[in-house]
């Protein structure tokens, strides 16, 4: 039996989402005006309304996309192209879905600084207007929760539209889009137990991203294409259950995570912990200097523990994570990183299983050393 500790990467679909998805798998085009189209439309409208209510948005602000990546692309590129300005403000710790999108605009890019705990620590660059400012709500590697409300308020005061990548947060922490004050927000269904290949973009009426994709005008023209009704229903079902569990799961996961961290620190020498508060309750990112992250992952896998190095772009490439380097971690230490992310089905048994195998795994990976 394997123990899945990679919930920041994805999580098993919740049964309520599977049920909703199967129930509506044969829905036809919700854009059609005849009876079957109207029936599909009604399911879609209900899902949109549920999601809007759970995230503090209006139904019209909910745009269904094919992924969190797509939502980030549509928002960042669309807001950039809607502006006459050519400057973008971002952070050095964004997921590639934002990082590469910003790079592809060709804009002049200014980075908000990050401190040694992995948190954005100075927002003063936001006082000068830009085409768009974009900041993730919580980092996918370290779990560090960023000061997004202050970020949105300060950028808005300078007249800059804001995008928040909330892919790691939606379903794990309470989200109120209007209270947050951002212009757009991205989420991804498979991170909270919905289907993979389904995302959400919340977008205010104004300023709205200009269309990046062109087509039949669905989703306010921001995301044209025939809608996937079954996925919309599954997202609504998954999010309803996830939001209802936020408080109890946050407390339960934080306790398990703390026990895992303390157990590791008492059993293994020379450990660098990267996850610092405020952080997502289920995240534990740490390094075992002298070992190679990829070796650790492989050896853990052999022992039935599924974890990741945490770095979306360096998985399998044996390279230090840019997120850790931005927080001032040395290249040597960053290369020994492993991320354990806990979730719904994580129990004390999971923690015991990891603590049982990790000391030997680290010793063997350290003996194998670094790959040059
Ligand atoms: N943004 C962040 C912070 C993420 O962690 C991820 C996925 O790992 C994404 C964006 C991309 O989401 P998706 O897998 O739905 O494309």
XYZ file of C-alpha atoms and ligand atoms in Angstrom:
388
model
C 0.000 0.000 0.000
C 1.364 3.416 -0.799
C 0.997 6.596 1.163
C 0.116 9.608 -1.000
C 1.749 12.774 0.337
C 1.606 14.976 -2.750
C -1.707 16.792 -2.278
C -0.255 20.094 -3.474
C 0.305 18.464 -6.864
C -3.149 16.928 -7.111
C -5.597 14.969 -5.011
C -7.963 12.054 -5.529
C -11.354 13.124 -6.861
C -13.955 13.315 -4.096
C -16.815 10.828 -4.398
C -19.359 13.686 -4.525
C -17.490 15.069 -7.547
C -17.369 11.679 -9.272
C -21.108 11.274 -8.673
C -21.937 14.737 -10.043
C -19.617 14.207 -12.989
C -21.170 10.843 -13.904
C -24.710 12.176 -13.430
C -24.115 14.930 -15.969
C -21.647 13.222 -18.312
C -24.233 13.113 -21.072
C -25.360 16.727 -20.827
C -25.454 18.378 -24.245
C -24.403 21.878 -25.301
C -25.603 24.390 -22.678
C -25.532 27.061 -25.396
C -28.332 25.400 -27.389
C -31.829 26.835 -27.169
C -33.868 23.632 -27.371
C -34.941 21.535 -24.410
C -31.771 19.408 -23.895
C -29.611 22.516 -24.190
C -31.757 24.355 -21.662
C -31.483 21.382 -19.280
C -27.684 21.450 -19.590
C -27.750 25.213 -19.108
C -29.697 24.874 -15.910
C -27.089 22.467 -14.447
C -24.331 24.860 -15.505
C -26.143 27.859 -13.974
C -26.612 26.017 -10.683
C -22.922 25.079 -10.580
C -21.881 28.646 -11.352
C -24.142 30.018 -8.642
C -22.866 27.521 -6.049
C -19.223 28.279 -6.863
C -19.825 32.049 -6.804
C -21.515 31.784 -3.406
C -18.671 29.722 -1.951
C -15.973 32.105 -3.211
C -17.598 35.484 -2.520
C -18.139 36.327 -6.178
C -21.126 37.042 -8.407
C -22.141 34.244 -10.789
C -21.246 36.411 -13.799
C -17.694 36.665 -12.453
C -17.161 32.889 -12.586
C -15.434 31.727 -15.778
C -14.902 28.003 -16.363
C -11.487 27.138 -17.819
C -9.593 23.949 -18.663
C -6.984 24.357 -15.888
C -5.451 26.650 -13.331
C -2.716 27.248 -15.881
C -5.263 28.451 -18.426
C -6.918 30.746 -15.860
C -3.522 32.303 -15.021
C -2.711 32.796 -18.718
C -6.085 34.357 -19.574
C -5.874 36.754 -16.627
C -2.262 37.890 -16.817
C -2.086 38.200 -20.603
C -5.631 39.571 -20.870
C -5.105 42.278 -18.230
C -1.699 43.171 -19.674
C -3.135 43.591 -23.147
C -6.053 45.641 -21.817
C -3.619 48.272 -20.512
C -1.575 50.914 -22.314
C 1.235 50.359 -19.778
C 4.122 47.933 -20.378
C 5.178 47.135 -16.814
C 4.209 44.027 -14.790
C 4.831 43.600 -11.062
C 5.160 40.029 -9.828
C 7.165 37.875 -7.403
C 10.157 35.573 -7.964
C 8.256 32.613 -6.454
C 5.319 32.306 -8.865
C 4.312 28.979 -10.383
C 5.422 28.599 -14.030
C 1.782 29.187 -15.078
C 2.300 32.826 -14.060
C 6.085 33.134 -14.353
C 6.215 31.984 -17.980
C 3.080 33.932 -18.897
C 4.605 37.138 -17.554
C 7.804 36.382 -19.461
C 5.875 35.763 -22.693
C 4.239 39.216 -22.604
C 7.634 40.860 -23.179
C 6.756 43.398 -20.455
C 9.234 45.198 -18.226
C 9.058 43.041 -15.068
C 9.609 44.186 -11.481
C 9.794 41.603 -8.686
C 8.498 42.131 -5.154
C 11.236 40.923 -2.784
C 10.886 37.709 -0.768
C 12.467 37.186 2.669
C 14.243 34.123 4.075
C 10.897 32.634 5.178
C 9.586 32.623 1.600
C 7.125 35.485 2.118
C 6.810 38.655 0.030
C 8.187 41.287 2.408
C 8.038 44.702 0.716
C 5.139 45.993 -1.385
C 6.459 49.469 -2.205
C 7.003 48.679 -5.915
C 3.196 48.632 -6.143
C 2.997 52.386 -5.521
C 3.957 53.055 -9.159
C 1.244 51.993 -11.645
C 1.672 48.930 -13.850
C -0.422 47.134 -16.482
C -0.999 44.316 -14.002
C 0.388 43.102 -10.685
C 0.269 39.382 -9.952
C 0.987 37.495 -6.721
C 0.206 33.945 -5.645
C -1.889 33.481 -2.484
C 0.141 30.516 -1.210
C 3.294 29.045 -2.636
C 3.041 25.539 -4.037
C 6.493 24.488 -2.779
C 6.797 25.955 0.714
C 3.105 26.590 1.410
C 3.957 30.171 2.488
C 0.821 32.320 2.568
C 1.450 35.701 0.942
C 0.010 39.081 2.023
C -2.450 39.161 -0.872
C -5.034 41.484 0.699
C -2.378 44.168 1.306
C -0.989 43.443 -2.166
C -4.388 43.980 -3.805
C -5.175 47.110 -1.766
C -1.833 48.762 -2.456
C -1.878 48.007 -6.210
C -5.497 49.129 -6.500
C -4.628 52.418 -4.792
C -2.122 53.038 -7.608
C -4.711 52.110 -10.249
C -3.098 48.759 -11.109
C -5.334 45.717 -11.829
C -4.359 42.654 -9.791
C -4.298 38.912 -10.416
C -4.069 36.403 -7.576
C -3.083 32.789 -8.281
C -5.127 31.040 -5.581
C -4.649 27.528 -6.974
C -3.151 26.219 -3.711
C -5.661 28.049 -1.524
C -9.162 27.495 -2.917
C -10.705 24.639 -0.933
C -7.985 24.850 1.758
C -8.548 28.342 3.219
C -11.622 30.591 3.143
C -11.731 32.735 -0.012
C -13.867 35.866 -0.453
C -13.112 37.333 -3.863
C -14.841 40.662 -3.256
C -13.326 41.141 0.195
C -9.888 40.332 -1.245
C -10.256 43.163 -3.750
C -8.387 41.479 -6.611
C -9.378 41.991 -10.242
C -8.975 38.321 -11.174
C -8.288 35.064 -9.300
C -7.301 31.612 -10.572
C -8.266 28.226 -9.098
C -7.871 24.620 -10.177
C -10.438 21.895 -9.492
C -8.055 18.950 -9.047
C -6.386 20.665 -6.088
C -9.599 20.438 -4.047
C -10.940 17.086 -5.184
C -12.606 18.069 -8.437
C -11.691 16.699 -11.858
C -8.277 17.271 -13.458
C -8.379 19.474 -16.552
C -10.881 21.905 -15.029
C -10.180 25.353 -13.626
C -11.833 28.587 -12.593
C -11.113 32.200 -13.309
C -12.933 34.797 -11.226
C -12.992 38.068 -13.169
C -14.630 41.332 -12.171
C -16.782 43.044 -14.737
C -14.254 45.874 -14.970
C -11.404 46.046 -15.685
C -11.818 42.746 -17.516
C -9.055 40.809 -19.285
C -9.248 41.203 -23.068
C -9.794 37.871 -24.854
C -6.670 35.823 -25.482
C -8.649 32.978 -27.068
C -11.087 33.844 -29.861
C -14.316 32.075 -30.645
C -18.023 31.920 -29.974
C -18.166 34.356 -27.094
C -18.926 31.951 -24.233
C -17.868 32.973 -20.717
C -18.062 36.703 -21.533
C -15.747 36.114 -24.498
C -12.870 35.564 -22.039
C -12.937 31.781 -22.421
C -14.855 30.854 -25.588
C -15.634 27.224 -26.378
C -18.482 24.797 -25.668
C -18.733 24.335 -21.914
C -18.099 21.108 -19.998
C -21.264 20.810 -17.903
C -20.227 17.590 -16.126
C -16.982 19.175 -14.917
C -18.787 22.334 -13.793
C -21.192 20.238 -11.701
C -18.261 18.221 -10.304
C -16.343 21.380 -9.389
C -19.382 22.735 -7.527
C -19.822 19.448 -5.632
C -16.127 19.166 -4.735
C -15.873 22.791 -3.651
C -19.007 22.559 -1.504
C -17.547 19.636 0.422
C -14.040 21.142 0.589
C -15.274 24.469 1.961
C -17.447 22.727 4.572
C -14.338 20.870 5.793
C -11.878 23.787 5.824
C -11.807 24.437 9.580
C -11.735 20.833 10.743
C -9.225 19.769 8.092
C -6.915 22.732 8.733
C -6.652 21.850 12.424
C -6.275 18.118 11.780
C -3.660 18.523 9.029
C -1.627 21.108 10.946
C -1.397 18.714 13.904
C -0.297 15.829 11.659
C 2.147 18.069 9.807
C 3.672 19.311 13.077
C 4.065 15.738 14.303
C 5.750 14.793 11.024
C 8.123 17.769 11.246
C 9.056 17.148 14.896
C 9.498 13.430 14.204
C 11.859 14.170 11.326
C 13.867 16.716 13.340
C 14.357 14.281 16.228
C 15.303 11.323 13.993
C 17.506 12.952 11.341
C 20.475 15.334 11.686
C 21.080 18.437 9.623
C 17.571 19.158 8.299
C 16.573 22.551 6.856
C 12.858 23.333 7.191
C 11.580 25.657 4.439
C 7.925 25.907 5.465
C 7.495 28.920 7.767
C 4.284 30.441 9.159
C 1.940 31.729 7.935
C 1.695 28.618 5.766
C -0.884 26.167 4.454
C -1.693 23.614 7.169
C -0.818 20.521 5.128
C 2.543 21.674 3.740
C 5.973 20.555 4.910
C 8.890 21.438 2.649
C 12.372 20.642 3.888
C 15.896 19.811 2.734
C 18.327 17.064 3.675
C 21.617 18.679 2.614
C 24.056 16.259 1.016
C 21.247 14.228 -0.579
C 19.739 14.765 -4.026
C 15.990 15.502 -3.995
C 15.316 13.157 -6.884
C 17.148 10.301 -5.114
C 15.060 10.895 -1.995
C 11.828 10.798 -4.016
C 12.855 7.591 -5.764
C 13.891 5.846 -2.541
C 10.697 6.978 -0.797
C 8.674 5.652 -3.704
C 10.344 2.255 -3.317
C 9.141 2.299 0.304
C 5.581 3.183 -0.733
C 5.740 6.905 0.114
C 4.693 9.251 -2.681
C 6.144 12.743 -2.270
C 7.759 15.286 -4.548
C 10.673 17.694 -4.628
C 7.956 20.348 -4.842
C 9.385 22.220 -7.737
C 7.134 22.131 -10.773
C 9.856 23.019 -13.237
C 12.771 21.062 -11.848
C 11.108 17.687 -11.225
C 13.280 15.093 -12.895
C 15.888 17.658 -13.910
C 18.072 17.669 -10.773
C 18.136 21.422 -10.437
C 17.691 23.628 -7.374
C 14.251 25.211 -7.044
C 14.025 28.873 -8.026
C 11.579 29.409 -5.164
C 14.131 28.255 -2.573
C 16.955 30.181 -4.236
C 14.778 33.331 -4.129
C 14.389 32.813 -0.365
C 18.184 32.733 -0.027
C 18.600 28.945 0.378
C 21.982 27.769 -0.985
C 22.063 25.738 -4.185
C 23.519 22.793 -2.233
C 20.728 22.800 0.366
C 17.974 23.470 -2.188
C 18.937 20.380 -4.176
C 18.108 18.129 -1.235
C 14.500 19.318 -1.005
C 11.444 17.152 -0.454
C 7.853 18.339 -0.119
C 5.304 16.381 1.881
C 1.768 17.701 1.392
C -0.945 16.190 3.537
C -4.613 15.901 2.671
C -7.965 14.303 3.330
C -6.881 10.703 3.551
C -3.681 11.408 5.540
C -3.774 9.876 9.035
C -1.444 9.155 11.938
C -0.598 5.906 10.169
C 0.687 7.867 7.170
C 2.926 9.980 9.401
C 4.207 6.847 11.182
C 4.942 5.199 7.841
C 7.039 8.174 6.678
C 8.887 8.432 9.985
C 9.565 4.698 9.800
C 11.340 4.809 6.441
C 12.755 8.324 6.135
C 15.920 8.032 8.299
C 17.187 5.097 6.210
C 16.124 6.774 2.936
C 18.029 9.946 3.849
C 21.097 7.977 4.925
C 21.139 6.075 1.635
C 20.566 9.203 -0.454
C 23.347 10.995 1.433
C 25.671 8.058 0.876
C 24.880 8.233 -2.851
C 25.712 11.944 -2.678
C 25.096 14.705 -5.159
C 25.038 14.251 -8.910
C 27.951 16.603 -9.586
N -0.582 27.779 -9.843
C -0.139 27.096 -8.784
C 0.293 27.848 -7.556
C -0.094 25.700 -8.794
O 0.347 25.027 -7.724
C -0.516 25.020 -9.977
C -0.437 23.542 -10.080
O 0.460 22.922 -9.529
C -0.995 25.783 -11.063
C -1.005 27.151 -10.955
C -1.473 25.121 -12.320
O -2.725 24.492 -12.140
P -3.207 23.358 -13.161
O -2.538 22.090 -12.771
O -4.698 23.266 -12.995
O -2.861 23.812 -14.531
